[in-house]
PDB file of C-alpha atoms in Angstrom:
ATOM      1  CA  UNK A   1      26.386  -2.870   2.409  1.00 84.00           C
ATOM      2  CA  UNK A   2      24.480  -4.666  -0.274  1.00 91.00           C
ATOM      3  CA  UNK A   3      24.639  -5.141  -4.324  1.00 95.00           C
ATOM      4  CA  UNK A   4      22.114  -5.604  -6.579  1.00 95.00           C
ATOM      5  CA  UNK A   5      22.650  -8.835  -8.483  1.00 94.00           C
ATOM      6  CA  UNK A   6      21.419  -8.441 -11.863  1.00 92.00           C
ATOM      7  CA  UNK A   7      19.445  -5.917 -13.616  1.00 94.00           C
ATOM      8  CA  UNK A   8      15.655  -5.693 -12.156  1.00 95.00           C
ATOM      9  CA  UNK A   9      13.601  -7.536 -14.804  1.00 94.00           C
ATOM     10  CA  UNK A  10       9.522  -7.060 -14.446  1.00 95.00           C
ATOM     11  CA  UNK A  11       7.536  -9.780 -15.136  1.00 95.00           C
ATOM     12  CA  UNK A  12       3.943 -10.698 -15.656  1.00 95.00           C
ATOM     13  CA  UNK A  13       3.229 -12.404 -12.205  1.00 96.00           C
ATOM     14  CA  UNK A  14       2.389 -16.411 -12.428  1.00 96.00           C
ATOM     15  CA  UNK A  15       0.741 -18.352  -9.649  1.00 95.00           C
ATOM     16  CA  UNK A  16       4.347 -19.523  -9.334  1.00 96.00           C
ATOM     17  CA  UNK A  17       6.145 -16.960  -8.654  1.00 97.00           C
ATOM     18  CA  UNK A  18       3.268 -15.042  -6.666  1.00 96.00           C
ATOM     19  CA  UNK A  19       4.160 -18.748  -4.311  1.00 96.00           C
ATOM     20  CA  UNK A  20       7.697 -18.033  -4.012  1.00 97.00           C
ATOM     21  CA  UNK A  21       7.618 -14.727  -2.731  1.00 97.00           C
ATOM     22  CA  UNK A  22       4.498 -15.732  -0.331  1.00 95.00           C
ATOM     23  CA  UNK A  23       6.509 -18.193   1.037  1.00 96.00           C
ATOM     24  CA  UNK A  24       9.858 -16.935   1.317  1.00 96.00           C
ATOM     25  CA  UNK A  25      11.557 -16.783   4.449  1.00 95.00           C
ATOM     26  CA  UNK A  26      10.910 -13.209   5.325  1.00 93.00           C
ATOM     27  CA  UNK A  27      13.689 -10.672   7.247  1.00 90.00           C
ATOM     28  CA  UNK A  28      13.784 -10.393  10.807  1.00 86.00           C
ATOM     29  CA  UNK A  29      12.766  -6.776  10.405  1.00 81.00           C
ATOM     30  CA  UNK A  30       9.683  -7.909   8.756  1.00 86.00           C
ATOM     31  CA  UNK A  31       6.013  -6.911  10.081  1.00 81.00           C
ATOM     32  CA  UNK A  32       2.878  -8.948  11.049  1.00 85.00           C
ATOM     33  CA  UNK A  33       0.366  -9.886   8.259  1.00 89.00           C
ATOM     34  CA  UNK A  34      -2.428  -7.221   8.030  1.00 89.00           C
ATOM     35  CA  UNK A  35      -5.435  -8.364   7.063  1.00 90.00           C
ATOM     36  CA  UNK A  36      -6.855  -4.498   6.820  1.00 89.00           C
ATOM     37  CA  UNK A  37      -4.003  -3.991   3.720  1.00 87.00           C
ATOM     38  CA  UNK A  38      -4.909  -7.507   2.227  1.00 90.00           C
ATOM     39  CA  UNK A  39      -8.366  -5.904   1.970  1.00 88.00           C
ATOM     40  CA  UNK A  40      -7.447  -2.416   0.490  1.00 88.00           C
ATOM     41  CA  UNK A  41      -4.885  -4.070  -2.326  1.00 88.00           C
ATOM     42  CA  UNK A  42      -7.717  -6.403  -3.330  1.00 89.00           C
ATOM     43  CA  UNK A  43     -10.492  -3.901  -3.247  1.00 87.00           C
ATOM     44  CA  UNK A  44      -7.512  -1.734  -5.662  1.00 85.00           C
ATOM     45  CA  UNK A  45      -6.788  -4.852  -7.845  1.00 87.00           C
ATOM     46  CA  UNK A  46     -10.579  -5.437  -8.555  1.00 86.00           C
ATOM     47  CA  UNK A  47     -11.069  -1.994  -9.454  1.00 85.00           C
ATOM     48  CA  UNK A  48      -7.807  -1.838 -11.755  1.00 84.00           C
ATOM     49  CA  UNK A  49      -6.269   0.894  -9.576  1.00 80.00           C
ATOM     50  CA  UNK A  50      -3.225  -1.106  -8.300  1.00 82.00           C
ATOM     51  CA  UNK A  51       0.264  -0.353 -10.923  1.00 83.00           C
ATOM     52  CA  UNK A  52       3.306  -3.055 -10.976  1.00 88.00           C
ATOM     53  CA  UNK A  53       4.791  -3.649  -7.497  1.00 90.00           C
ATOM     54  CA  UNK A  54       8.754  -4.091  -6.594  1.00 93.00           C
ATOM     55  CA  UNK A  55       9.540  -7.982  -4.904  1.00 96.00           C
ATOM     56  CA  UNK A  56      12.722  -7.783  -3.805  1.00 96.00           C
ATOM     57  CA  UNK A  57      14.911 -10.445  -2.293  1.00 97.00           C
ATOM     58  CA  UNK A  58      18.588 -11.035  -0.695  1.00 97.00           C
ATOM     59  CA  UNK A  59      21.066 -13.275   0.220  1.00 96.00           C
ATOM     60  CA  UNK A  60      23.010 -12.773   3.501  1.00 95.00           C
ATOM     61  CA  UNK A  61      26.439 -14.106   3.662  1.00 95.00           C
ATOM     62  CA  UNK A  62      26.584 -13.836   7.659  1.00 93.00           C
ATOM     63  CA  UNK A  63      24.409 -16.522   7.612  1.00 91.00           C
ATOM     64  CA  UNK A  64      25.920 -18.374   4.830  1.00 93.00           C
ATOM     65  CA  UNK A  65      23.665 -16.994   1.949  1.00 91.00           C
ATOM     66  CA  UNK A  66      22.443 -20.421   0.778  1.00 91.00           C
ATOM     67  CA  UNK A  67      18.853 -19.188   0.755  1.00 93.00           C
ATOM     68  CA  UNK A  68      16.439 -16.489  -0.321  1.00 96.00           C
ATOM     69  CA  UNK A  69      15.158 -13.873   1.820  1.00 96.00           C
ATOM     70  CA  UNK A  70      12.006 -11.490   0.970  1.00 96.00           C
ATOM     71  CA  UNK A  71      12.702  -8.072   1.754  1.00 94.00           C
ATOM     72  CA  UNK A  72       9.284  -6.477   0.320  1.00 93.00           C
ATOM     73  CA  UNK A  73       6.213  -8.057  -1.314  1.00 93.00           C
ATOM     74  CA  UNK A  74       4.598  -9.937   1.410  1.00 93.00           C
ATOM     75  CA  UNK A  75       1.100  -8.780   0.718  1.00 93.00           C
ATOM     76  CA  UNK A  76       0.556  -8.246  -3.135  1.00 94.00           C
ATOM     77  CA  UNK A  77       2.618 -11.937  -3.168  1.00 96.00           C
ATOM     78  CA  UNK A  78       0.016 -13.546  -0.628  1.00 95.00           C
ATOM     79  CA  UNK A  79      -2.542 -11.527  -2.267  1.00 94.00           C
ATOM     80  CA  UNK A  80      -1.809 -12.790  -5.825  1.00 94.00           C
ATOM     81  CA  UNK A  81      -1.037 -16.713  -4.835  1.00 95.00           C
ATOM     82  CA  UNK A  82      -4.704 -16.600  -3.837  1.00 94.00           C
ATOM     83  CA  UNK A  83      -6.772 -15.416  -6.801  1.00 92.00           C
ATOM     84  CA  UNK A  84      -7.959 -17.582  -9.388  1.00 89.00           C
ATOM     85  CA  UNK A  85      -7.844 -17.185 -12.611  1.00 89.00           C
ATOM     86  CA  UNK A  86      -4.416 -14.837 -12.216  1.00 88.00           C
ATOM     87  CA  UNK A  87      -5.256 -11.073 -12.985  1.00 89.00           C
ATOM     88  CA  UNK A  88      -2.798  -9.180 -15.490  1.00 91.00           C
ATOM     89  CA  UNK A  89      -0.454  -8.138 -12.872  1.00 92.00           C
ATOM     90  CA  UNK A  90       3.303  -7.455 -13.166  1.00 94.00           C
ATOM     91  CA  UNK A  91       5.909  -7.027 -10.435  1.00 95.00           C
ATOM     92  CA  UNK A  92       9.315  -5.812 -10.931  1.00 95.00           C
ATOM     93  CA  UNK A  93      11.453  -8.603  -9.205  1.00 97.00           C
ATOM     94  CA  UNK A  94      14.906  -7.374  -7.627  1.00 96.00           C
ATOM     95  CA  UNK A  95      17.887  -9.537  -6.320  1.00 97.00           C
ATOM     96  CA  UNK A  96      20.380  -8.471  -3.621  1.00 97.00           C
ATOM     97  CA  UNK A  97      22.984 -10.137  -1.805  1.00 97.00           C
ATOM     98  CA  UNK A  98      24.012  -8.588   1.634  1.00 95.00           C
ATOM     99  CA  UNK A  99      26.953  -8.692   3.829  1.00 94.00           C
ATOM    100  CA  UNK A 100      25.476  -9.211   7.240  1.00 93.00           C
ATOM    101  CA  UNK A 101      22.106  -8.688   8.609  1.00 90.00           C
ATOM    102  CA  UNK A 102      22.400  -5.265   9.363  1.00 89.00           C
ATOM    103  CA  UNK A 103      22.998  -4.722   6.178  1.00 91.00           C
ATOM    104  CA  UNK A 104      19.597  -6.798   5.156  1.00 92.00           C
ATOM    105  CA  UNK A 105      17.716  -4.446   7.792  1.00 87.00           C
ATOM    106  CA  UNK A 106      18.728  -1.567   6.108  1.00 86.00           C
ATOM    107  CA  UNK A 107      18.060  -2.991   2.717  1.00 89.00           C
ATOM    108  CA  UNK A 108      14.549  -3.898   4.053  1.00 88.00           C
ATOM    109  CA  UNK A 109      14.041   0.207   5.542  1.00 78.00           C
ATOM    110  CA  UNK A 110      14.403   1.406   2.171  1.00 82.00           C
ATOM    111  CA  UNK A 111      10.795  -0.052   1.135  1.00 81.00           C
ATOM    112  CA  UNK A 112       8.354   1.859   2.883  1.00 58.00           C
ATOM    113  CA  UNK A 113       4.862   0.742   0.996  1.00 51.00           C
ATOM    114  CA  UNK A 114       4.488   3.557  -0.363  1.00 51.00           C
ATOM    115  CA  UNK A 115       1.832   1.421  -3.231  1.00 46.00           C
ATOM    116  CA  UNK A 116       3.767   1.985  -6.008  1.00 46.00           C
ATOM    117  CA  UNK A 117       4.698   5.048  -5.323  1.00 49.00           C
ATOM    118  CA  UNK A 118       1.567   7.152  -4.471  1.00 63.00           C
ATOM    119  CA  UNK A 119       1.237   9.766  -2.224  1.00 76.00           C
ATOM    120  CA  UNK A 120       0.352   9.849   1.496  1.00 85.00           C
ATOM    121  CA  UNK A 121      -3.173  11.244   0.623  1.00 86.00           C
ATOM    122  CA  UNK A 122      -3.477   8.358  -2.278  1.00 82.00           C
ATOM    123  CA  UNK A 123      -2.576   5.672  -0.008  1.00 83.00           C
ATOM    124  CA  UNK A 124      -5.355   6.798   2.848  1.00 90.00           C
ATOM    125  CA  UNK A 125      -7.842   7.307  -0.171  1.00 89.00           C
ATOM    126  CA  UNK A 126      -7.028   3.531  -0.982  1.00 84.00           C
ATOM    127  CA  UNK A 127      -7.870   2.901   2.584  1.00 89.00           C
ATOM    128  CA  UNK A 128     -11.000   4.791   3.392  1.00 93.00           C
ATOM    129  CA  UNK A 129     -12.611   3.304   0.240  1.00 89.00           C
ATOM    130  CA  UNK A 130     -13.338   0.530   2.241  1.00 89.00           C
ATOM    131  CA  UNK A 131     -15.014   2.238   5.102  1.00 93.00           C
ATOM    132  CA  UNK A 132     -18.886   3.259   3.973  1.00 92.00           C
ATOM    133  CA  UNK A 133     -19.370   5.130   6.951  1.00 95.00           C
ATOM    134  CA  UNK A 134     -16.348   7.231   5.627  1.00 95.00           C
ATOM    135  CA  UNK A 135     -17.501   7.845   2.349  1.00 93.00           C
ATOM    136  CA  UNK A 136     -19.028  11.608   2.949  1.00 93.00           C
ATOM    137  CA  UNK A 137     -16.136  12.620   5.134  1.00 94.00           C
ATOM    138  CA  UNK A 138     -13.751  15.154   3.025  1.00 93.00           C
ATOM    139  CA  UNK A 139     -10.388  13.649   2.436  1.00 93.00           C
ATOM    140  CA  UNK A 140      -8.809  16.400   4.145  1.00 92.00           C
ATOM    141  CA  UNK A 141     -10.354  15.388   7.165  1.00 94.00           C
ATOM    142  CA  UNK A 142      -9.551  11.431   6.850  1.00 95.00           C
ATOM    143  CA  UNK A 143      -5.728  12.420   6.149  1.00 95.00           C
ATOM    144  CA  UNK A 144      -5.338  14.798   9.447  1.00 95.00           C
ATOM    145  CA  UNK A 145      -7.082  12.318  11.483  1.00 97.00           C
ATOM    146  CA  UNK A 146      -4.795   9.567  10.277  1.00 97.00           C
ATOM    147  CA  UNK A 147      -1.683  11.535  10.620  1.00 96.00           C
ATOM    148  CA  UNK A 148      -2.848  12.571  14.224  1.00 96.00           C
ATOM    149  CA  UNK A 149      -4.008   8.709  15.543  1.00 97.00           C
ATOM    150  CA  UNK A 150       0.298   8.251  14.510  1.00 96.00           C
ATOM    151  CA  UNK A 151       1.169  11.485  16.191  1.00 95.00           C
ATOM    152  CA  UNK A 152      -0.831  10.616  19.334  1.00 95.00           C
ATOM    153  CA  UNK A 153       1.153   7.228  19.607  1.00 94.00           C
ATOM    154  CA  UNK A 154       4.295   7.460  17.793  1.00 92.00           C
ATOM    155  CA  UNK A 155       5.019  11.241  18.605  1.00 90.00           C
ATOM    156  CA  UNK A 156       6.206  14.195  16.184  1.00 84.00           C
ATOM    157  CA  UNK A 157       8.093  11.556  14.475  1.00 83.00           C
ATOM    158  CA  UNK A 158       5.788   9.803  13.325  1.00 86.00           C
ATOM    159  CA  UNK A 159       6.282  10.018   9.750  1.00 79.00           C
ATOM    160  CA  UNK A 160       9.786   8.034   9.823  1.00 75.00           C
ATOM    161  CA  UNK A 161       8.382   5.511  12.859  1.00 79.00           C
ATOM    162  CA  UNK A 162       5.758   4.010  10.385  1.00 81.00           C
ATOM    163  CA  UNK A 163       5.059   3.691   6.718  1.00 82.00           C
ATOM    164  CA  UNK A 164       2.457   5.516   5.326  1.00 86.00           C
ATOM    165  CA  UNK A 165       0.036   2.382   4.645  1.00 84.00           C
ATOM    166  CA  UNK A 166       0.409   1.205   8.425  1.00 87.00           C
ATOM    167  CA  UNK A 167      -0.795   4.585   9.460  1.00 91.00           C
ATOM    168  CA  UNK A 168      -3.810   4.671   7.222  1.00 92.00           C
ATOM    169  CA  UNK A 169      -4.558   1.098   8.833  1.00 91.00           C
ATOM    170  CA  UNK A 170      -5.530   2.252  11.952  1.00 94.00           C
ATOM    171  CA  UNK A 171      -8.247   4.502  11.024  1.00 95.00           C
ATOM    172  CA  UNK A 172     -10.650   0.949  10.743  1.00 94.00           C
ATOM    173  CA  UNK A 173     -10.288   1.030  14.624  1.00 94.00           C
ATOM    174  CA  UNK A 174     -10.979   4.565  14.873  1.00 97.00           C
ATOM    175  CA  UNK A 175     -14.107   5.138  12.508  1.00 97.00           C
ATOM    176  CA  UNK A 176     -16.326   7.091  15.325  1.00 98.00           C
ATOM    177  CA  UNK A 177     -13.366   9.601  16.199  1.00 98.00           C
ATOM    178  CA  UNK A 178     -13.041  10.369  12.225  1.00 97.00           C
ATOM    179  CA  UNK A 179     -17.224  11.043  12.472  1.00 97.00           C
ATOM    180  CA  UNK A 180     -16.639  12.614  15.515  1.00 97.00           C
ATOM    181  CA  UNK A 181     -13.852  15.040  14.410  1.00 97.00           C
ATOM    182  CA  UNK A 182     -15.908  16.176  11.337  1.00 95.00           C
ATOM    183  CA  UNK A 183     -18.744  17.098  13.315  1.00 94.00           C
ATOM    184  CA  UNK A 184     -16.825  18.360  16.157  1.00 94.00           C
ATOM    185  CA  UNK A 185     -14.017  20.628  14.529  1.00 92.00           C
ATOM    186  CA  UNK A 186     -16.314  22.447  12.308  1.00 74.00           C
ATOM    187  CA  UNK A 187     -19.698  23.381  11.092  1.00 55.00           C
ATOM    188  CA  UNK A 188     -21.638  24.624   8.115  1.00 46.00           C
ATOM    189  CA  UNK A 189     -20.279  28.240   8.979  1.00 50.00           C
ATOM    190  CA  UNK A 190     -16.588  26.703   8.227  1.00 49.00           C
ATOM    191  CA  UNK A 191     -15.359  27.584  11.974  1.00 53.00           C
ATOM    192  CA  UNK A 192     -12.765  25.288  13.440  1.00 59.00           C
ATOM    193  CA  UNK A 193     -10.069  26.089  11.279  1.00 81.00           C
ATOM    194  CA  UNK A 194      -7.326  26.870  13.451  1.00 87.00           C
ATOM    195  CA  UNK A 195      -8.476  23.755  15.397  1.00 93.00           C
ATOM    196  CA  UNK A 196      -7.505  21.322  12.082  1.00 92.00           C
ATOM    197  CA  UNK A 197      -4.050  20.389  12.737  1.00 92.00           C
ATOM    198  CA  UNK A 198      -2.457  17.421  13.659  1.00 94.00           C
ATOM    199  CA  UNK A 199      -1.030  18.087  17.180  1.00 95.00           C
ATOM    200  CA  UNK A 200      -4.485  19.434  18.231  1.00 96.00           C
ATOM    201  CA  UNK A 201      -6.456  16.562  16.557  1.00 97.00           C
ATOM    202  CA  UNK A 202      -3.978  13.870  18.299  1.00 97.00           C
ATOM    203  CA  UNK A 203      -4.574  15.861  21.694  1.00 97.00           C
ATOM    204  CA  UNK A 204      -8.295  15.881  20.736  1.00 98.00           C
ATOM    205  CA  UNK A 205      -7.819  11.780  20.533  1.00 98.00           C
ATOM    206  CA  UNK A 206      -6.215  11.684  24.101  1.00 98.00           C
ATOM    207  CA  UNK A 207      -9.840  13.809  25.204  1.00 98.00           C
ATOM    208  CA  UNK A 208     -11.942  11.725  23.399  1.00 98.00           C
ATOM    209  CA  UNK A 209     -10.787   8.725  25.008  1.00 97.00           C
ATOM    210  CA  UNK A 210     -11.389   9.866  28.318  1.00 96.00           C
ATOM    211  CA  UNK A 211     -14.824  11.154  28.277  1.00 97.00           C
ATOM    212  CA  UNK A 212     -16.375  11.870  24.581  1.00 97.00           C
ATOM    213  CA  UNK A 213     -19.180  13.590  25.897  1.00 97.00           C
ATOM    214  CA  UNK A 214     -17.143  16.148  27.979  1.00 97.00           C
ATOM    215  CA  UNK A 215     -14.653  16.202  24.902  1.00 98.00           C
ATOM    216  CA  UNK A 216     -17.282  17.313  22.912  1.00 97.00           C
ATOM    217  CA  UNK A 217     -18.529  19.959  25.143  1.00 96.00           C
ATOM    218  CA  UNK A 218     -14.533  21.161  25.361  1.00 97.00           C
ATOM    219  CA  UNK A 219     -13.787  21.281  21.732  1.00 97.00           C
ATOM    220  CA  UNK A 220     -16.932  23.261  20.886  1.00 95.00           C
ATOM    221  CA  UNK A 221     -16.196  25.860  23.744  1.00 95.00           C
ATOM    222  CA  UNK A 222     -12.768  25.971  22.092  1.00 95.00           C
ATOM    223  CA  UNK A 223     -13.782  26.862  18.671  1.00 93.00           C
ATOM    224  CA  UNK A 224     -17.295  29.096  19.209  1.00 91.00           C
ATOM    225  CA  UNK A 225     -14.750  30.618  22.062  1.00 90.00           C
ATOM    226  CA  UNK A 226     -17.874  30.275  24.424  1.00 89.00           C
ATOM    227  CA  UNK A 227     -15.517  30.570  27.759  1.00 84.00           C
ATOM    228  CA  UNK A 228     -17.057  33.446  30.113  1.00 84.00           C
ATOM    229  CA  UNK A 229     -13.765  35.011  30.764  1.00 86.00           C
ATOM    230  CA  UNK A 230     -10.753  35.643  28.715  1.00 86.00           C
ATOM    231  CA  UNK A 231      -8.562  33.761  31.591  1.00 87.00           C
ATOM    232  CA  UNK A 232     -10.647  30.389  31.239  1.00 92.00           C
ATOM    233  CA  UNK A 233      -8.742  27.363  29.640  1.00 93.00           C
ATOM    234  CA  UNK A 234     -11.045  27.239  26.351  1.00 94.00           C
ATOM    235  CA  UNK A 235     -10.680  30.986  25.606  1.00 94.00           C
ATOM    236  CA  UNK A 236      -6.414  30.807  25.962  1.00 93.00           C
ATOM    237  CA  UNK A 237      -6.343  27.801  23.963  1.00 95.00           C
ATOM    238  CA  UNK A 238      -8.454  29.454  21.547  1.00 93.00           C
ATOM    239  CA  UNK A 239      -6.151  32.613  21.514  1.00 92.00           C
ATOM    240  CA  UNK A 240      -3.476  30.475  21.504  1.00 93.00           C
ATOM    241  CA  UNK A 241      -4.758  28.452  18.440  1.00 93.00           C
ATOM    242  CA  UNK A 242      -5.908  31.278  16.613  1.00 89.00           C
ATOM    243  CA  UNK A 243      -2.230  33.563  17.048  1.00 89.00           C
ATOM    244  CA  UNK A 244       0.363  30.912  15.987  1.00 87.00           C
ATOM    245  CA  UNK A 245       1.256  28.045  13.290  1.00 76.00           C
ATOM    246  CA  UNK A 246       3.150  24.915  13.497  1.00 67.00           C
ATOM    247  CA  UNK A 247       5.578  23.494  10.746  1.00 58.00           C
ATOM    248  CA  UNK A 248       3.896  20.307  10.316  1.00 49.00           C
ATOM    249  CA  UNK A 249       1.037  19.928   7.246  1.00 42.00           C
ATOM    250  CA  UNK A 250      -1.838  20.674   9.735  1.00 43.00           C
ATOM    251  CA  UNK A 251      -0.831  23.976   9.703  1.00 43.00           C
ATOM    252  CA  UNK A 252      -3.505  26.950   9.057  1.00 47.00           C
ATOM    253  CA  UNK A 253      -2.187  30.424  10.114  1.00 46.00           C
ATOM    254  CA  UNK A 254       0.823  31.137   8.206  1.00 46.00           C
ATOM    255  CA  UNK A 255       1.165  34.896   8.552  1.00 44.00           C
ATOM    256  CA  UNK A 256       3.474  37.126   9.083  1.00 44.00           C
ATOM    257  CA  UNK A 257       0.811  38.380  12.025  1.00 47.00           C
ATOM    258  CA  UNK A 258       0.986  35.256  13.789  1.00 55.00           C
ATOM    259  CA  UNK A 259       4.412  33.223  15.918  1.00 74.00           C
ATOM    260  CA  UNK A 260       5.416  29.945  15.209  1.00 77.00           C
ATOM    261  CA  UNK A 261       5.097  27.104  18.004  1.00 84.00           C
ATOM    262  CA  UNK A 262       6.202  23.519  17.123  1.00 89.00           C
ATOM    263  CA  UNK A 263       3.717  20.647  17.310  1.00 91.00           C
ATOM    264  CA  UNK A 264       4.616  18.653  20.490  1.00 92.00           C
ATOM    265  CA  UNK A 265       3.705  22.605  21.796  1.00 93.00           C
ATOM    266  CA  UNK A 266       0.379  22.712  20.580  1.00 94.00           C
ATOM    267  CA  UNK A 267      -0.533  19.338  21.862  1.00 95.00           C
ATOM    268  CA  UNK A 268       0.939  19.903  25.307  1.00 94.00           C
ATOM    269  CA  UNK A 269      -0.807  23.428  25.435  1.00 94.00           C
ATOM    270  CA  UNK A 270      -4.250  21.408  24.359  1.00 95.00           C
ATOM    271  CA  UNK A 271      -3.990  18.708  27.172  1.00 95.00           C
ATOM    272  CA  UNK A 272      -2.929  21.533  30.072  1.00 94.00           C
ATOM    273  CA  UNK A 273      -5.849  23.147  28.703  1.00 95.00           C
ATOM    274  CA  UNK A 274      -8.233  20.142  29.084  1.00 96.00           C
ATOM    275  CA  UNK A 275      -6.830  19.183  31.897  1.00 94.00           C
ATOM    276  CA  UNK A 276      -7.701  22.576  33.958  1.00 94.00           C
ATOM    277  CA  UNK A 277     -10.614  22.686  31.893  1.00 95.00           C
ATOM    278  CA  UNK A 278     -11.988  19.702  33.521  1.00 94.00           C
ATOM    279  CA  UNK A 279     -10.609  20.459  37.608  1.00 92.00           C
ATOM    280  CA  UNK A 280     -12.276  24.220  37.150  1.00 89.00           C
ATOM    281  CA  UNK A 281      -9.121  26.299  37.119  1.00 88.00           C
ATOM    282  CA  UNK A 282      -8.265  29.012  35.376  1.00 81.00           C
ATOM    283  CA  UNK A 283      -5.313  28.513  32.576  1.00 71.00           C
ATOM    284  CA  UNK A 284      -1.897  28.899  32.456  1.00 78.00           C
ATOM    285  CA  UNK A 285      -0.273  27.105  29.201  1.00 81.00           C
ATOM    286  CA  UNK A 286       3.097  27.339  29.831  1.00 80.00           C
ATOM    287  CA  UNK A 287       5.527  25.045  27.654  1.00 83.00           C
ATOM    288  CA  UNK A 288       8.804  24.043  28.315  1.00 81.00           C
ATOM    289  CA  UNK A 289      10.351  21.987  25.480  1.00 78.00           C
ATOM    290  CA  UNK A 290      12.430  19.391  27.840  1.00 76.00           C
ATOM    291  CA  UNK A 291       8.897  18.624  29.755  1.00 79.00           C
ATOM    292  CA  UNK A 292       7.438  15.336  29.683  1.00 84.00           C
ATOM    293  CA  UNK A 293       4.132  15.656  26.990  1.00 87.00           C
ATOM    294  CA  UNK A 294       0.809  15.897  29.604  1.00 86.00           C
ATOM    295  CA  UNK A 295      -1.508  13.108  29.370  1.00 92.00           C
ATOM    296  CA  UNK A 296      -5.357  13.727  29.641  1.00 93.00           C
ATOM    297  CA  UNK A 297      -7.300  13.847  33.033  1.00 90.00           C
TER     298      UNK A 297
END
């Protein structure tokens, strides 16, 4: 598939070679420039929170494999060819040569950003340090909401659809929903556990989109269980939030007392809920796994 040319050698990065890697041809798998992650690294290189990076590059004899072609270090190398003077900063520079360009998009899928090697939860720290209206937020908060913005677009896959650094980008567009989910899912009495989980905060998202203010009034119902009757959407979904745990991290109730429902079922349960929530009837959150996902009302 592909073969590492030489041994990886890591080098203190020059303005020079910072240039080559900027302006390297890049693979066609290759995403668009983000501006958001150009701000994070920098905000992390300024601070002296930002380790050696991996450059890689390959050759690809299908197309001849006269020329370079970057497989990973299009931001740090953009990032770096623009700073003057040149911080202390040292990449670990890796050369490949590929048999076709399949085998350069797989190459390429085996980076996945991870910045250098941090966890999920470090790499939406790095991200969230540059929102102030973040900064009082808990971290546990920031890192569901993230995960659930991915789940609401990418579905239950959504850890293998994106890397983890793309994820925490979106959170910049979704600042108010992060403020909104704090205040919303629980209070100074700690309720709202069983509401922080992934699937319900993506299904949340879908609600919030629609009509915040009637979101609001929803959400809260769900977790003071306010709902008149036992048979009213809020007070199932609360029964039903409350009495089973999914596999994913979001996860509260992991009992022996309580079943185990997987997370496209708790956000299909939460959207049939809103959905007869907001045309008055009274609930019946059935779930059938080869059913198209519900979409809010």
């Amino acid at each position: 598939m592909w073969k590492l040319l030489s041994q990886p050698k890591t080098q203190r990065v020059t303005k020079k070679l910072a240039e080559e890697f900027c302006n390297m041809e890049a693979c066609p798998q290759d995403r668009n420039l983000s501006e958001i992650r150009l701000r994070v690294y920098s905000k992390a290189i300024n601070e002296n929170r930002f380790r050696p990076v991996c450059w890689a590059k390959t050759r690809c004899m299908q197309t001849g494999g006269l020329h370079w072609v970057r497989v990973n270090g299009k931001h740090t190398s953009l990032l770096m060819s623009m700073l003057d003077p040149m911080p202390e900063f040292y990449a670990t520079v890796e050369e490949y040569v590929c048999d076709t360009l399949e085998d350069v998009a797989k190459l390429y899928a085996t980076y996945d950003s991870k910045l250098q090697s941090r966890s999920v939860s470090d790499i939406n720290r790095s991200f969230v340090a540059c929102i102030p209206e973040l900064a009082e937020i808990p971290m546990k908060t920031c890192n569901m909401v993230i995960s659930a913005l991915a789940f609401h677009k990418d579905g239950d896959f959504f850890t293998i659809k994106r890397q983890p650094a793309e994820r925490a980008e979106a959170i910049f567009e979704e600042i108010d929903f992060c403020l909104w989910v704090h205040k919303t899912f629980g209070d100074k009495k700690g309720k709202g556990g069983p509401l922080c989980r992934i699937p319900v905060c993506a299904a949340a998202y879908a609600t919030y989109k629609r009509e915040e203010k009637k979101a609001t009034k929803f959400w809260t119902a769900v977790r003071e269980e306010t709902g008149e009757t036992p048979d009213l959407p809020d007070r199932k979904l609360a029964k039903f939030l409350s009495t089973n745990y999914a596999r994913n991290p979001g996860a509260t109730c992991k009992t022996s007392r309580h079943n185990r429902a997987e997370p496209n079922e708790f956000y299909a349960k939460c959207l049939h809920a809103w959905n007869l929530w907001r045309e008055g009837r009274k609930a019946d959150l059935r779930y059938r796994e080869d059913s198209k996902l519900p979409e809010a009302l």
